[in-house]
């Protein structure tokens, strides 16, 4: 299981209605994008971080494992703003790019924490069946659900193939590593195609009629949670207006 999925199934907000968490996370995300980076996005990022580690109960180590790869993309996106191209020399350090880089990084990190607040507290199995009530076509949710389940099977296949190749010294040198990676890609493609074919035959043999019916546990919406969410969003907007230069 991926770290993010493990956190989604073990956090304190696991039994809350996905709509409550969506309102909170998407509301914070809108504020992170609409408000100024300082102090608006900074306040939003701190609020999302406190909610993830506090009420949601996500462990700091699990949070770091989930956020480290997206943070790498954020840092990569900041680097081009620190250089100037086209002058003499052709590429040079631009000392005036720091404000723009920090603004971009701050807003991106705040938005990332807002999305993580929802993704790390809401399993996909709780979300997809409820999307149909919002007008999403059943075919879309079913394809997403099947792809989600196939993902773990393919990851397990990659792990098994990689362990077998490592046991045969397939990663000893650069040529053998390249040969092993190409073979791994071909083997995973064949396995994915075969699993998809067997899945199609299995559904057909069970009388698949265009809809997969699953039991969705009833989760009542908490009015106090909605009131607290609205109060938090209003407080962030008021704080930003008071602290803005």
Tab-separated table of N, CA, C and O in Angstrom, residues 33-102:
chain	number	residue	atom	x	y	z
A	33	UNK	N	-4.950	30.202	-3.444
A	33	UNK	CA	-4.749	30.716	-4.803
A	33	UNK	C	-5.191	32.167	-4.932
A	33	UNK	O	-4.549	32.968	-5.627
A	34	UNK	N	-6.273	32.535	-4.243
A	34	UNK	CA	-6.850	33.864	-4.428
A	34	UNK	C	-6.191	34.932	-3.569
A	34	UNK	O	-6.043	36.077	-4.011
A	35	UNK	N	-5.768	34.585	-2.359
A	35	UNK	CA	-5.184	35.585	-1.462
A	35	UNK	C	-3.725	35.850	-1.810
A	35	UNK	O	-3.077	35.029	-2.465
A	36	UNK	N	-3.195	36.991	-1.390
A	36	UNK	CA	-1.766	37.259	-1.615
A	36	UNK	C	-0.894	36.205	-0.949
A	36	UNK	O	-1.275	35.603	0.068
A	37	UNK	N	0.292	35.980	-1.537
A	37	UNK	CA	1.181	34.964	-0.967
A	37	UNK	C	1.524	35.286	0.474
A	37	UNK	O	1.550	34.400	1.339
A	38	UNK	N	1.832	36.555	0.745
A	38	UNK	CA	2.077	36.975	2.117
A	38	UNK	C	1.099	38.083	2.480
A	38	UNK	O	1.026	39.084	1.757
A	39	UNK	N	0.315	37.877	3.533
A	39	UNK	CA	0.355	36.715	4.447
A	39	UNK	C	-0.684	35.640	4.150
A	39	UNK	O	-0.764	34.658	4.876
A	40	UNK	N	-1.483	35.806	3.072
A	40	UNK	CA	-2.617	34.912	2.857
A	40	UNK	C	-2.232	33.460	2.680
A	40	UNK	O	-2.677	32.583	3.433
A	41	UNK	N	-1.411	33.162	1.645
A	41	UNK	CA	-1.030	31.776	1.377
A	41	UNK	C	-0.242	31.184	2.536
A	41	UNK	O	-0.358	29.984	2.833
A	42	UNK	N	0.563	32.011	3.206
A	42	UNK	CA	1.326	31.515	4.353
A	42	UNK	C	0.397	31.076	5.481
A	42	UNK	O	0.591	30.020	6.099
A	43	UNK	N	-0.630	31.866	5.759
A	43	UNK	CA	-1.584	31.500	6.813
A	43	UNK	C	-2.346	30.236	6.425
A	43	UNK	O	-2.573	29.347	7.260
A	44	UNK	N	-2.731	30.134	5.169
A	44	UNK	CA	-3.445	28.940	4.703
A	44	UNK	C	-2.563	27.702	4.852
A	44	UNK	O	-3.015	26.643	5.313
A	45	UNK	N	-1.290	27.811	4.453
A	45	UNK	CA	-0.385	26.677	4.567
A	45	UNK	C	-0.191	26.230	6.008
A	45	UNK	O	-0.201	25.033	6.309
A	46	UNK	N	-0.030	27.187	6.910
A	46	UNK	CA	0.124	26.843	8.331
A	46	UNK	C	-1.145	26.192	8.865
A	46	UNK	O	-1.089	25.199	9.607
A	47	UNK	N	-2.307	26.731	8.487
A	47	UNK	CA	-3.571	26.153	8.945
A	47	UNK	C	-3.739	24.720	8.445
A	47	UNK	O	-4.144	23.823	9.205
A	48	UNK	N	-3.433	24.481	7.161
A	48	UNK	CA	-3.552	23.124	6.620
A	48	UNK	C	-2.570	22.179	7.302
A	48	UNK	O	-2.915	21.027	7.601
A	49	UNK	N	-1.355	22.647	7.569
A	49	UNK	CA	-0.360	21.802	8.232
A	49	UNK	C	-0.798	21.442	9.651
A	49	UNK	O	-0.664	20.290	10.082
A	50	UNK	N	-1.335	22.420	10.377
A	50	UNK	CA	-1.808	22.160	11.744
A	50	UNK	C	-2.968	21.173	11.730
A	50	UNK	O	-3.038	20.260	12.571
A	51	UNK	N	-3.878	21.311	10.771
A	51	UNK	CA	-5.013	20.395	10.696
A	51	UNK	C	-4.573	18.977	10.349
A	51	UNK	O	-5.116	17.997	10.883
A	52	UNK	N	-3.598	18.850	9.460
A	52	UNK	CA	-3.126	17.518	9.069
A	52	UNK	C	-2.454	16.817	10.239
A	52	UNK	O	-2.713	15.639	10.526
A	53	UNK	N	-1.577	17.531	10.944
A	53	UNK	CA	-0.825	16.915	12.039
A	53	UNK	C	-1.607	16.862	13.338
A	53	UNK	O	-1.328	16.016	14.191
A	54	UNK	N	-2.596	17.768	13.501
A	54	UNK	CA	-3.341	17.832	14.749
A	54	UNK	C	-4.624	17.044	14.721
A	54	UNK	O	-4.646	15.845	15.051
A	55	UNK	N	-5.746	17.662	14.352
A	55	UNK	CA	-7.034	16.950	14.376
A	55	UNK	C	-7.064	15.697	13.502
A	55	UNK	O	-7.651	14.685	13.883
A	56	UNK	N	-6.440	15.756	12.314
A	56	UNK	CA	-6.448	14.574	11.451
A	56	UNK	C	-5.533	13.470	11.969
A	56	UNK	O	-5.733	12.293	11.642
A	57	UNK	N	-4.519	13.823	12.732
A	57	UNK	CA	-3.671	12.821	13.367
A	57	UNK	C	-2.688	12.140	12.452
A	57	UNK	O	-2.279	11.001	12.709
A	58	UNK	N	-2.251	12.812	11.383
A	58	UNK	CA	-1.263	12.212	10.491
A	58	UNK	C	0.131	12.344	11.104
A	58	UNK	O	0.507	13.411	11.587
A	59	UNK	N	0.895	11.277	11.097
A	59	UNK	CA	2.239	11.299	11.670
A	59	UNK	C	3.166	12.161	10.818
A	59	UNK	O	3.053	12.160	9.585
A	60	UNK	N	4.078	12.914	11.453
A	60	UNK	CA	5.003	13.751	10.670
A	60	UNK	C	5.809	12.957	9.644
A	60	UNK	O	6.051	13.440	8.537
A	61	UNK	N	6.213	11.758	9.994
A	61	UNK	CA	6.981	10.952	9.042
A	61	UNK	C	6.132	10.572	7.832
A	61	UNK	O	6.615	10.594	6.691
A	62	UNK	N	4.877	10.205	8.080
A	62	UNK	CA	3.982	9.873	6.970
A	62	UNK	C	3.723	11.091	6.096
A	62	UNK	O	3.634	10.985	4.863
A	63	UNK	N	3.603	12.263	6.730
A	63	UNK	CA	3.416	13.493	5.962
A	63	UNK	C	4.616	13.768	5.071
A	63	UNK	O	4.467	14.125	3.901
A	64	UNK	N	5.815	13.594	5.610
A	64	UNK	CA	7.020	13.845	4.821
A	64	UNK	C	7.125	12.868	3.648
A	64	UNK	O	7.493	13.258	2.541
A	65	UNK	N	6.794	11.616	3.874
A	65	UNK	CA	6.864	10.629	2.800
A	65	UNK	C	5.878	10.946	1.690
A	65	UNK	O	6.127	10.656	0.512
A	66	UNK	N	4.752	11.537	2.046
A	66	UNK	CA	3.741	11.864	1.042
A	66	UNK	C	4.056	13.147	0.295
A	66	UNK	O	3.640	13.322	-0.860
A	67	UNK	N	4.792	14.065	0.934
A	67	UNK	CA	4.973	15.396	0.364
A	67	UNK	C	6.338	15.599	-0.267
A	67	UNK	O	6.541	16.575	-1.001
A	68	UNK	N	7.292	14.707	-0.047
A	68	UNK	CA	8.657	14.973	-0.495
A	68	UNK	C	8.803	15.000	-2.016
A	68	UNK	O	9.554	15.826	-2.551
A	69	UNK	N	8.077	14.114	-2.710
A	69	UNK	CA	8.180	14.117	-4.178
A	69	UNK	C	7.546	15.374	-4.781
A	69	UNK	O	8.162	16.046	-5.617
A	70	UNK	N	6.308	15.767	-4.396
A	70	UNK	CA	5.770	17.031	-4.922
A	70	UNK	C	6.628	18.241	-4.565
A	70	UNK	O	6.725	19.177	-5.357
A	71	UNK	N	7.247	18.231	-3.387
A	71	UNK	CA	8.127	19.344	-3.029
A	71	UNK	C	9.313	19.433	-3.985
A	71	UNK	O	9.789	20.534	-4.278
A	72	UNK	N	9.774	18.292	-4.458
A	72	UNK	CA	10.850	18.318	-5.449
A	72	UNK	C	10.439	19.022	-6.727
A	72	UNK	O	11.224	19.798	-7.306
A	73	UNK	N	9.196	18.816	-7.168
A	73	UNK	CA	8.705	19.523	-8.355
A	73	UNK	C	8.567	21.022	-8.082
A	73	UNK	O	8.819	21.843	-8.969
A	74	UNK	N	8.165	21.388	-6.853
A	74	UNK	CA	8.057	22.809	-6.517
A	74	UNK	C	9.416	23.480	-6.579
A	74	UNK	O	9.574	24.570	-7.151
A	75	UNK	N	10.429	22.844	-5.988
A	75	UNK	CA	11.782	23.412	-6.014
A	75	UNK	C	12.301	23.504	-7.446
A	75	UNK	O	12.930	24.496	-7.836
A	76	UNK	N	12.017	22.477	-8.251
A	76	UNK	CA	12.449	22.508	-9.657
A	76	UNK	C	11.795	23.663	-10.405
A	76	UNK	O	12.423	24.313	-11.255
A	77	UNK	N	10.526	23.931	-10.107
A	77	UNK	CA	9.848	25.049	-10.757
A	77	UNK	C	10.356	26.407	-10.303
A	77	UNK	O	10.223	27.395	-11.036
A	78	UNK	N	10.938	26.485	-9.108
A	78	UNK	CA	11.465	27.759	-8.612
A	78	UNK	C	12.806	28.107	-9.230
A	78	UNK	O	13.134	29.292	-9.385
A	79	UNK	N	13.596	27.102	-9.581
A	79	UNK	CA	14.964	27.352	-10.040
A	79	UNK	C	15.047	28.227	-11.301
A	79	UNK	O	15.914	29.102	-11.385
A	80	UNK	N	14.185	28.033	-12.327
A	80	UNK	CA	14.307	28.895	-13.513
A	80	UNK	C	14.105	30.381	-13.223
A	80	UNK	O	14.586	31.226	-13.992
A	81	UNK	N	13.408	30.716	-12.143
A	81	UNK	CA	13.197	32.124	-11.815
A	81	UNK	C	14.439	32.778	-11.228
A	81	UNK	O	14.474	33.998	-11.076
A	82	UNK	N	15.444	31.985	-10.898
A	82	UNK	CA	16.657	32.521	-10.277
A	82	UNK	C	17.752	32.815	-11.279
A	82	UNK	O	18.840	33.263	-10.896
A	83	UNK	N	17.506	32.564	-12.556
A	83	UNK	CA	18.513	32.818	-13.585
A	83	UNK	C	17.919	33.702	-14.673
A	83	UNK	O	16.707	33.724	-14.891
A	84	UNK	N	18.798	34.453	-15.319
A	84	UNK	CA	18.420	35.303	-16.447
A	84	UNK	C	19.096	34.771	-17.709
A	84	UNK	O	20.284	34.432	-17.684
A	85	UNK	N	18.346	34.712	-18.791
A	85	UNK	CA	18.843	34.157	-20.053
A	85	UNK	C	18.752	35.223	-21.134
A	85	UNK	O	17.760	35.951	-21.228
A	86	UNK	N	19.796	35.300	-21.948
A	86	UNK	CA	19.779	36.198	-23.093
A	86	UNK	C	20.691	37.395	-22.993
A	86	UNK	O	20.776	38.184	-23.932
A	87	UNK	N	21.380	37.561	-21.866
A	87	UNK	CA	22.271	38.699	-21.721
A	87	UNK	C	23.717	38.314	-21.949
A	87	UNK	O	24.030	37.395	-22.696
A	88	UNK	N	24.606	39.047	-21.301
A	88	UNK	CA	26.035	38.767	-21.340
A	88	UNK	C	26.544	38.550	-19.922
A	88	UNK	O	26.587	39.499	-19.138
A	89	UNK	N	26.876	37.320	-19.558
A	89	UNK	CA	26.829	36.090	-20.354
A	89	UNK	C	25.406	35.644	-20.676
A	89	UNK	O	24.458	36.206	-20.144
A	90	UNK	N	25.317	34.611	-21.523
A	90	UNK	CA	24.012	34.202	-22.015
A	90	UNK	C	23.105	33.750	-20.888
A	90	UNK	O	21.909	34.018	-20.902
A	91	UNK	N	23.642	33.063	-19.899
A	91	UNK	CA	22.885	32.649	-18.726
A	91	UNK	C	23.616	33.110	-17.484
A	91	UNK	O	24.831	32.942	-17.370
A	92	UNK	N	22.902	33.763	-16.570
A	92	UNK	CA	23.548	34.338	-15.383
A	92	UNK	C	22.577	34.301	-14.223
A	92	UNK	O	21.353	34.179	-14.394
A	93	UNK	N	23.121	34.407	-13.021
A	93	UNK	CA	22.326	34.462	-11.802
A	93	UNK	C	21.549	35.767	-11.739
A	93	UNK	O	22.094	36.836	-11.968
A	94	UNK	N	20.273	35.677	-11.442
A	94	UNK	CA	19.412	36.856	-11.370
A	94	UNK	C	19.035	37.116	-9.914
A	94	UNK	O	18.159	36.429	-9.367
A	95	UNK	N	19.669	38.073	-9.249
A	95	UNK	CA	19.357	38.325	-7.830
A	95	UNK	C	17.945	38.857	-7.616
A	95	UNK	O	17.421	38.783	-6.513
A	96	UNK	N	17.324	39.398	-8.656
A	96	UNK	CA	15.958	39.907	-8.503
A	96	UNK	C	14.891	38.816	-8.616
A	96	UNK	O	13.703	39.098	-8.480
A	97	UNK	N	15.322	37.580	-8.882
A	97	UNK	CA	14.344	36.501	-9.036
A	97	UNK	C	13.905	35.870	-7.729
A	97	UNK	O	12.935	35.110	-7.706
A	98	UNK	N	14.606	36.206	-6.632
A	98	UNK	CA	14.253	35.603	-5.354
A	98	UNK	C	12.814	35.896	-4.931
A	98	UNK	O	12.096	34.989	-4.504
A	99	UNK	N	12.352	37.150	-5.021
A	99	UNK	CA	10.957	37.402	-4.602
A	99	UNK	C	9.941	36.590	-5.388
A	99	UNK	O	8.988	36.031	-4.811
A	100	UNK	N	10.129	36.493	-6.700
A	100	UNK	CA	9.184	35.718	-7.511
A	100	UNK	C	9.268	34.230	-7.196
A	100	UNK	O	8.242	33.533	-7.134
A	101	UNK	N	10.490	33.732	-6.967
A	101	UNK	CA	10.653	32.316	-6.644
A	101	UNK	C	10.005	31.976	-5.299
A	101	UNK	O	9.327	30.959	-5.160
A	102	UNK	N	10.222	32.847	-4.314
A	102	UNK	CA	9.620	32.604	-3.008
A	102	UNK	C	8.102	32.711	-3.059
A	102	UNK	O	7.387	31.960	-2.382
